[in-house]
Tab-separated table of C-alpha atoms in Angstrom:
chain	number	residue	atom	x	y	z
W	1	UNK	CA	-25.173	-23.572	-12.469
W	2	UNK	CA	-23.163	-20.450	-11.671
W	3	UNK	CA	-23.685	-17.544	-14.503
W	4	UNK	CA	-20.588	-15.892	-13.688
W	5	UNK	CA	-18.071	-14.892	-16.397
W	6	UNK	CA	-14.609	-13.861	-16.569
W	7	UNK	CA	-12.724	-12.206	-19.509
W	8	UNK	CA	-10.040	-12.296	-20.488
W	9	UNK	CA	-9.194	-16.046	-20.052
W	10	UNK	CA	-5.595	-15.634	-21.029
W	11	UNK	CA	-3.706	-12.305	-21.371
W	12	UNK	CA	0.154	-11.787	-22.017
W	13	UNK	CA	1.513	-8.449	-21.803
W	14	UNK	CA	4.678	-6.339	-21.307
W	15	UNK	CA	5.328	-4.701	-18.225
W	16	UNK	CA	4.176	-1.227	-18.138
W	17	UNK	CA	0.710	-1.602	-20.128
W	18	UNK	CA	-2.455	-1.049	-18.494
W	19	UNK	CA	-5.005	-4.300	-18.320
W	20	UNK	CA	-8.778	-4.423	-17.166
W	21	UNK	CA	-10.088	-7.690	-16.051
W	22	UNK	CA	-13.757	-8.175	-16.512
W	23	UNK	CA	-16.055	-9.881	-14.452
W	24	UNK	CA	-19.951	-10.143	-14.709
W	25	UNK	CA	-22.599	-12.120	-13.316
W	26	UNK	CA	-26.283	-12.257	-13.918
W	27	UNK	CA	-27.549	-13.739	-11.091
W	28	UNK	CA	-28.270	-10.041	-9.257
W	29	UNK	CA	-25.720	-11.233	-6.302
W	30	UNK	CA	-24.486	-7.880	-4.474
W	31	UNK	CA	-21.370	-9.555	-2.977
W	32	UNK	CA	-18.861	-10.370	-5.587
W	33	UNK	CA	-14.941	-10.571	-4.866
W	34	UNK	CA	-11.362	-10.572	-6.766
W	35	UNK	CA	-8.556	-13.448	-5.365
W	36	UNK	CA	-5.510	-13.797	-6.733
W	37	UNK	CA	-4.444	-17.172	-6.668
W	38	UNK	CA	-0.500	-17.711	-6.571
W	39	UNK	CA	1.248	-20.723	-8.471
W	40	UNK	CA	1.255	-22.551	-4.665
W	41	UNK	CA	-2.299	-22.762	-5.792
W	42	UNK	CA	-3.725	-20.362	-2.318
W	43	UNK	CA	-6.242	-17.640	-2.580
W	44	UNK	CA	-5.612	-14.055	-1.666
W	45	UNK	CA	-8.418	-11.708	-1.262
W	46	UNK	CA	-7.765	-8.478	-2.917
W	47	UNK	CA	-10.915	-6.656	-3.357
W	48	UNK	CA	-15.093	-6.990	-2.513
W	49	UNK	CA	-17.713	-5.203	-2.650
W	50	UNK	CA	-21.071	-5.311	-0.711
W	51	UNK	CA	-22.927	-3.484	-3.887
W	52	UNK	CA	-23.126	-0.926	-6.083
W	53	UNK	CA	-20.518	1.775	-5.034
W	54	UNK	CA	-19.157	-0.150	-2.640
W	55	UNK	CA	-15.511	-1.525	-2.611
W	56	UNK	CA	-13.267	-2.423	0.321
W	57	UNK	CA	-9.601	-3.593	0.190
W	58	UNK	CA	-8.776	-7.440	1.079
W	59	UNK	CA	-6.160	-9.311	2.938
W	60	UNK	CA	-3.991	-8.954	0.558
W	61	UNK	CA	-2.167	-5.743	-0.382
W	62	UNK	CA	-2.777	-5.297	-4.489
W	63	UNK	CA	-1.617	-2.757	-6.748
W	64	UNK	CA	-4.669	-3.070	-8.361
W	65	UNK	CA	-8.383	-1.057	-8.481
W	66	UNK	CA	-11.975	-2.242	-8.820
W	67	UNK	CA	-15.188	-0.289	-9.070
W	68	UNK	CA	-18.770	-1.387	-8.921
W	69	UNK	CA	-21.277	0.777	-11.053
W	70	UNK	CA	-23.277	-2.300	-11.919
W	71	UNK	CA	-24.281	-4.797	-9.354
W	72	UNK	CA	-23.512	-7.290	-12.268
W	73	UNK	CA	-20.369	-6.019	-13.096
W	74	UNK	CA	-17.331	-5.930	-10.875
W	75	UNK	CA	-13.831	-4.959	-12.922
W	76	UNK	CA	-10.329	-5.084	-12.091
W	77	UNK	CA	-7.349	-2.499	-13.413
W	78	UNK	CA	-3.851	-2.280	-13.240
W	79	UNK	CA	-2.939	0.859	-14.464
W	80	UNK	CA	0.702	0.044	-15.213
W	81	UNK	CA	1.603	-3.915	-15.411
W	82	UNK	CA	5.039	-5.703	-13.526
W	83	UNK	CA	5.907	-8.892	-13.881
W	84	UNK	CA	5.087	-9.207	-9.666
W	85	UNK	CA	1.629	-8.873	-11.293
W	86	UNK	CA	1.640	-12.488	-12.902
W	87	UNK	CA	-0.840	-14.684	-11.143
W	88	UNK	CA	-4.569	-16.457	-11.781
W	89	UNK	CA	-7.354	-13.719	-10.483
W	90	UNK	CA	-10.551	-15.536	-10.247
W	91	UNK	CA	-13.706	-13.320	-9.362
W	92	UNK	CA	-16.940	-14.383	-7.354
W	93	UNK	CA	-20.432	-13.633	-5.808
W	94	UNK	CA	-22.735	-14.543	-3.529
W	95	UNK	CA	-25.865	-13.626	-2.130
W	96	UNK	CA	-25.833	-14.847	2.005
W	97	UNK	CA	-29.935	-13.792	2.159
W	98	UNK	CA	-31.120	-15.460	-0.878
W	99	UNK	CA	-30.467	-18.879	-2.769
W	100	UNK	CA	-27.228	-18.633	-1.889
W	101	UNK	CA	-28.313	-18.161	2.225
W	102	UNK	CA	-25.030	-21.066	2.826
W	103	UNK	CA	-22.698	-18.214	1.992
W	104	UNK	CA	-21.365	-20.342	-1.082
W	105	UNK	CA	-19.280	-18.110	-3.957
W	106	UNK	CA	-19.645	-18.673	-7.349
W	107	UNK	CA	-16.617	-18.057	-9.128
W	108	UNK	CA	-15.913	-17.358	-12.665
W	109	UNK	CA	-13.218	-19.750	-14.653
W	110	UNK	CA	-10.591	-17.189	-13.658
W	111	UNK	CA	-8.065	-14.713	-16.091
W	112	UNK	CA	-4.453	-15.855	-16.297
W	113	UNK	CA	-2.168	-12.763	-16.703
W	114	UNK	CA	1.352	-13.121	-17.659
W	115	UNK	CA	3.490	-10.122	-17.892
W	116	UNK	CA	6.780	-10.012	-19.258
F	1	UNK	CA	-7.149	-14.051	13.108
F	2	UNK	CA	-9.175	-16.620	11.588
F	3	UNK	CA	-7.059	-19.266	9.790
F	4	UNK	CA	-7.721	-22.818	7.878
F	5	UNK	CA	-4.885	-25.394	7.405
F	6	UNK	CA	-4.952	-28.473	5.111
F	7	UNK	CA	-2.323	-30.632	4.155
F	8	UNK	CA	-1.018	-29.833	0.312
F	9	UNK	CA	-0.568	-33.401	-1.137
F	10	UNK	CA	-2.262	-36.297	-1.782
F	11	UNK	CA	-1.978	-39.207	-3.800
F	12	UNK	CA	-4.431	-42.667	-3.437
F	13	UNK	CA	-4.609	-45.154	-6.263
F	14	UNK	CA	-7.706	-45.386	-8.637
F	15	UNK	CA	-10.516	-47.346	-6.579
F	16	UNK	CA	-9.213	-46.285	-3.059
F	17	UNK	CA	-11.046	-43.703	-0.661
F	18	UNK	CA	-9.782	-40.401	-0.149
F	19	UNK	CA	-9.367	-38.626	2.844
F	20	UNK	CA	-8.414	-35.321	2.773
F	21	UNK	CA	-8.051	-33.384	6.492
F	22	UNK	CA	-8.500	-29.587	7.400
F	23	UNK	CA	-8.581	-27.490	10.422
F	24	UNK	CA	-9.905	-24.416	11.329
F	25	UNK	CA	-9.560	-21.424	14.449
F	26	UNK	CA	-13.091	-20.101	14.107
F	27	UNK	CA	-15.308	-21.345	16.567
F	28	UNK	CA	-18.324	-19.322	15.472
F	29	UNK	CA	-17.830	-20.946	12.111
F	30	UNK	CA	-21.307	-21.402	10.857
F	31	UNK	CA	-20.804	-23.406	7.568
F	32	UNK	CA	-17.583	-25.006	6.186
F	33	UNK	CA	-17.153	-26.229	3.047
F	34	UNK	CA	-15.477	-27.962	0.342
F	35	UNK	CA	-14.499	-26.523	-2.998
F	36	UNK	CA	-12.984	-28.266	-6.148
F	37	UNK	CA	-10.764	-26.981	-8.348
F	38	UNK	CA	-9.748	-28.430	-12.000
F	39	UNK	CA	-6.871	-27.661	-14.076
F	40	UNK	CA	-7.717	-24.328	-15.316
F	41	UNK	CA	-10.654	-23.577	-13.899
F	42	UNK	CA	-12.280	-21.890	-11.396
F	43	UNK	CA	-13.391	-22.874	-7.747
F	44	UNK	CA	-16.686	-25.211	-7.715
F	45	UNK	CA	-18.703	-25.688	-4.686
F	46	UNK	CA	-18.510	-29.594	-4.279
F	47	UNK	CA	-20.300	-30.119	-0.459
F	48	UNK	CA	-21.079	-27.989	2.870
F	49	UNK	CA	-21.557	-28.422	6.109
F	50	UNK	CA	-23.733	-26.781	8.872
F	51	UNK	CA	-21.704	-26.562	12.239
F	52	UNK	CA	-24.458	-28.397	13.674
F	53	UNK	CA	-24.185	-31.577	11.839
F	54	UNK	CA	-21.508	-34.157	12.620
F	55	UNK	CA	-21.663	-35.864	9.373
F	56	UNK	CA	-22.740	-35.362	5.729
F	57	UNK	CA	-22.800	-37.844	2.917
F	58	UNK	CA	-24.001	-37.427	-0.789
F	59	UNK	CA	-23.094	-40.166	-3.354
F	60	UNK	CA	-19.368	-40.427	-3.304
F	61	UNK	CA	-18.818	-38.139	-0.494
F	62	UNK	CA	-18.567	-38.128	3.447
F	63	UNK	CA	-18.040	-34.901	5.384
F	64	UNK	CA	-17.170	-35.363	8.965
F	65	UNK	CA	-17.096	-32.284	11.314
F	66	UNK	CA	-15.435	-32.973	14.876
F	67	UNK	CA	-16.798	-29.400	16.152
F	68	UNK	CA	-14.704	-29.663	19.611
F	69	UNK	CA	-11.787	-30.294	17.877
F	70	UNK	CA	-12.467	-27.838	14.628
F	71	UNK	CA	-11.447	-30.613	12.438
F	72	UNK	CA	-13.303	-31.299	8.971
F	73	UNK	CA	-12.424	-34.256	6.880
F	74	UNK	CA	-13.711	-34.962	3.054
F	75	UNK	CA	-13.436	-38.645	2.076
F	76	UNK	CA	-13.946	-39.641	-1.273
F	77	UNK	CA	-15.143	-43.042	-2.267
F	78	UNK	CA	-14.248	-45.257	-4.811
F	79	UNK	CA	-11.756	-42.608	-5.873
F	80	UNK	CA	-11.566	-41.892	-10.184
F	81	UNK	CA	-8.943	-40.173	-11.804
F	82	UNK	CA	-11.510	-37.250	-12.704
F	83	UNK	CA	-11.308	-36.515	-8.947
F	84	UNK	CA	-7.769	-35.431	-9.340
F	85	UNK	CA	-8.064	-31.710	-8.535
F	86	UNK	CA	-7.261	-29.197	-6.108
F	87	UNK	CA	-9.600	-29.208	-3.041
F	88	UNK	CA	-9.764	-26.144	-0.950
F	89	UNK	CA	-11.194	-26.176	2.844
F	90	UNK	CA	-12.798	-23.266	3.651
F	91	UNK	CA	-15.329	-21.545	6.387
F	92	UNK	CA	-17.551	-18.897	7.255
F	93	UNK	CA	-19.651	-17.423	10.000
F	94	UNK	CA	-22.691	-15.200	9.725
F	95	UNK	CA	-20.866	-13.046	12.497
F	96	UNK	CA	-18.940	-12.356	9.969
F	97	UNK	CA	-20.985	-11.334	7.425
F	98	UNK	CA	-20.054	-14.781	5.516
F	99	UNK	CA	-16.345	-14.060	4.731
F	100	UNK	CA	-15.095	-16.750	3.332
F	101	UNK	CA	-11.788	-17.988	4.549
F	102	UNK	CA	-9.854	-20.823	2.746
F	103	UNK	CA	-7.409	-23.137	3.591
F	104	UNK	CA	-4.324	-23.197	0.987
F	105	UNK	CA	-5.854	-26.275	-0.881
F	106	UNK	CA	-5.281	-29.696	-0.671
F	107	UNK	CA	-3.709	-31.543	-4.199
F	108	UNK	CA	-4.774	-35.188	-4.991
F	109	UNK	CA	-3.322	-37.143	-6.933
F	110	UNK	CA	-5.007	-40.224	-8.158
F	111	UNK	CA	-2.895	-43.154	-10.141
F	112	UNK	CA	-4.574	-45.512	-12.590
């Protein structure tokens, strides 16, 4: 059973406002990952990290900024909100050299931001 | 670059098999997979392949891998209308370091 959790679930906001999605999992995976998912229902990578201090950019060009102080904890900011910015962003991990040595991701129930 | 392709629709009636298709560009894919997806939810690992194995079956479900032509299918037995979800394609390669490359999911639809 993945431990990996996601908050908020739902968040509506007006454009402008700054919004931090958290992510944490306790299952000491050093790989964990940010896609946005757009209403067509694919998955854009955005952001991933290899570990603590580590953060590279996806596929997909995003406004947005992660960091990784915490192998467990992997958040997501956007400093100033647009309504472009309205999508699904689910977060995962894995950990290729241990259980996980199939390369599956464990993602979180996702955060649903709607801004106006 | 790598890609993975799936059809986005799918509808079967209740009791039918499903059989949802996918194909990938990789050929140093190592595993491929399939992930479900329910309303509101995240992604959920439902079955995986090795890219040495032609075939995998557990319960329900029947992977078939045609390696040469870098097809993967996903049938579904006995379909039930809890297996209406979004089900997303997707591979890897330990060249790669395990990124994880999805197709754009497929939709299915099953009437009662």
């Amino acid at each position: 059973e993945a431990d990996i959790y996601q908050t908020p679930r739902y968040l509506v906001i007006g454009t402008g406002k700054k919004i931090t999605l958290e992510c944490s999992q306790t299952m000491g995976h050093d790989k964990m990952y940010w896609y946005q998912q757009d209403p067509g229902m694919e998955l854009h990578l955005i952001h991933y990290s290899y570990g603590v201090n580590s953060t590279e950019k996806g596929d997909l060009s995003s406004e947005s900024t992660v960091s990784r102080i915490r192998t467990e904890h992997f958040p997501l900011t956007l400093e100033s909100a647009r309504p472009s910015h309205t999508s699904q962003y689910l977060c995962a991990s894995s950990d290729p050299s241990g259980t996980g040595r199939r390369g599956e991701l464990f993602f979180g129930e996702g955060s649903r931001l709607t801004v106006l | 670059g790598e890609d993975v392709e799936q059809s986005l629709f799918l509808s079967v009636r209740e009791g039918d098999s499903s059989v949802i298709n996918c194909t990938y560009t990789d050929s140093s894919s190592t595993y491929l997979y399939w992930y479900k997806q329910e309303p509101g939810a995240g992604l959920q690992l439902l079955t995986y392949i090795f890219s040495n194995m032609d075939m995998k079956q557990d319960q329900r479900l029947t992977v078939l891998l045609n390696k040469k032509d870098k097809h993967l299918s996903l049938r579904i037995a006995d379909t039930q209308t809890g297996d209406s979800a979004i089900y997303f394609c997707a591979e890897s390669a330990h060249t790669g370091g395990f990124k994880t490359i999805f197709g754009a999911g497929t939709r299915l639809f099953v009437k009662a």
